[in-house]
Coordinates of C-alpha atoms in Angstrom, one line a residue:
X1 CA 106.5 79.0 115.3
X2 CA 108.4 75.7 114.6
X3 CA 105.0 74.1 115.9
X4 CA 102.6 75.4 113.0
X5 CA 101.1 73.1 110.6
X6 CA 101.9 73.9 107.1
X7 CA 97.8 75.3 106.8
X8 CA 98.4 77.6 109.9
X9 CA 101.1 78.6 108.3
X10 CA 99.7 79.2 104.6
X11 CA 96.9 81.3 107.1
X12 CA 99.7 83.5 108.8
X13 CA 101.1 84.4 105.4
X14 CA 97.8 85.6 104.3
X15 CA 96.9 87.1 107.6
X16 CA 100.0 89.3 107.9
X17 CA 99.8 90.1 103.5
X18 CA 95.9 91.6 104.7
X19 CA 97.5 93.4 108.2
X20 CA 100.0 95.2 106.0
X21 CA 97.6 96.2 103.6
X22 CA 95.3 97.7 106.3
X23 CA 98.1 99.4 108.1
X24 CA 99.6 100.8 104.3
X25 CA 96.5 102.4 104.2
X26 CA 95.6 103.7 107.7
X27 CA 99.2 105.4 107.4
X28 CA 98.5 106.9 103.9
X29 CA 95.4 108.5 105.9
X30 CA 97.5 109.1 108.6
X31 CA 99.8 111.5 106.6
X32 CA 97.0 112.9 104.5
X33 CA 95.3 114.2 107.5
X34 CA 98.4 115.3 109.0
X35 CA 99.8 117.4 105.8
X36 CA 96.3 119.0 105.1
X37 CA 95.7 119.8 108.4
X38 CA 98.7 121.7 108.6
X39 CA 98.4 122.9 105.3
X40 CA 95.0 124.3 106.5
X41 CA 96.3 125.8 109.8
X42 CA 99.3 127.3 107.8
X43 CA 97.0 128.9 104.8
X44 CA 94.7 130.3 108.1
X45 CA 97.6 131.9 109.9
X46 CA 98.6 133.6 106.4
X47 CA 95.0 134.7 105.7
X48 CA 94.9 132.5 102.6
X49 CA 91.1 131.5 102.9
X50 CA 91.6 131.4 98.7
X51 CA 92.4 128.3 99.8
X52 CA 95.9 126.7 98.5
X53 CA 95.5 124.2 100.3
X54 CA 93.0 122.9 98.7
X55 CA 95.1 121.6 95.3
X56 CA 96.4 119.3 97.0
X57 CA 93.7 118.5 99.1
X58 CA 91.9 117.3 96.4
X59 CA 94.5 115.6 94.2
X60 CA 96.1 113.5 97.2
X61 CA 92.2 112.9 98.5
X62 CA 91.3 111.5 94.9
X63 CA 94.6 109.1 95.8
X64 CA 93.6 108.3 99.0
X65 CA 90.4 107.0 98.0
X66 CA 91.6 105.4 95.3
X67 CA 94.2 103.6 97.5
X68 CA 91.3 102.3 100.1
X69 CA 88.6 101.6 97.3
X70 CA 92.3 99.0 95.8
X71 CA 92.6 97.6 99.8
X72 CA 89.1 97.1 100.2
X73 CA 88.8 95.2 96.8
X74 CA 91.5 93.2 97.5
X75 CA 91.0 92.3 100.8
X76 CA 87.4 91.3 99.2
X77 CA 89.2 90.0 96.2
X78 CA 90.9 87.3 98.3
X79 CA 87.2 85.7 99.4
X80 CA 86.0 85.9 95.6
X81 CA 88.9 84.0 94.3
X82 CA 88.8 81.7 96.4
X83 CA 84.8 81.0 96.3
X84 CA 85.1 80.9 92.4
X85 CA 88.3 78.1 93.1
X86 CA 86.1 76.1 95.0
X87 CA 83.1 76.3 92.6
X88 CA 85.6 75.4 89.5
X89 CA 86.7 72.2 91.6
X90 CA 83.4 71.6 92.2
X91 CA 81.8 71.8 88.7
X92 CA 85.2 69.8 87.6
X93 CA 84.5 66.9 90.3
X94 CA 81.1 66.5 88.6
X95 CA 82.5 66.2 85.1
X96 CA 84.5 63.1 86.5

C-alpha cells in the first residue's frame, strides 16, 4: 500500500468509511430478521397468534428504517457536498 498516491489514498479512506456503513446496516437487518423471525416461530409454537412479537417488530422496524433512510442519505450526502464544494469554488474563481 506503500505505492498509493496520496489521492488513492484520500479514495480508500472514503471507500472503506462507505463499505462500513453498508455492512453496519446489512448486519442491523441481518439481526432484525433473525430475532423476529424467531420471535415469530417462538410466538407460533406457543399459540400466541395475539401476536407479541409484534412490539418489537415494529419498534426495532421503525429503527431499522430509520438507520438505512441515515446510510442512504449519507452515502448520498457525500456526492451533495461535494458538488456544492465544487460550485462554491467555482462561483468564488469568478469573483476573482
Amino acid at each position: 500500500m506503500n505505492d498509493l498516491s496520496p489521492q488513492d489514498i484520500q479514495l480508500r479512506r472514503q471507500a472503506k468509511k462507505r463499505v462500513e456503513m453498508k455492512l453496519g446496516f446489512l448486519t442491523h437487518l441481518l439481526v432484525f430478521v433473525c430475532v423476529n423471525g424467531g420471535l415469530f416461530v417462538l410466538g407460533s409454537l406457543h399459540g400466541d397468534f395475539g401476536g407479541l412479537h409484534r412490539l418489537p417488530l415494529w419498534g426495532w422496524g421503525l429503527g431499522l428504517a430509520i438507520h438505512g433512510l441515515v446510510t442512504l442519505l449519507s452515502l448520498q450526502g457525500t456526492d451533495l457536498r461535494e458538488r456544492m464544494l465544487q460550485a462554491e469554488m467555482r462561483a468564488l474563481r469568478e469573483r476573482a
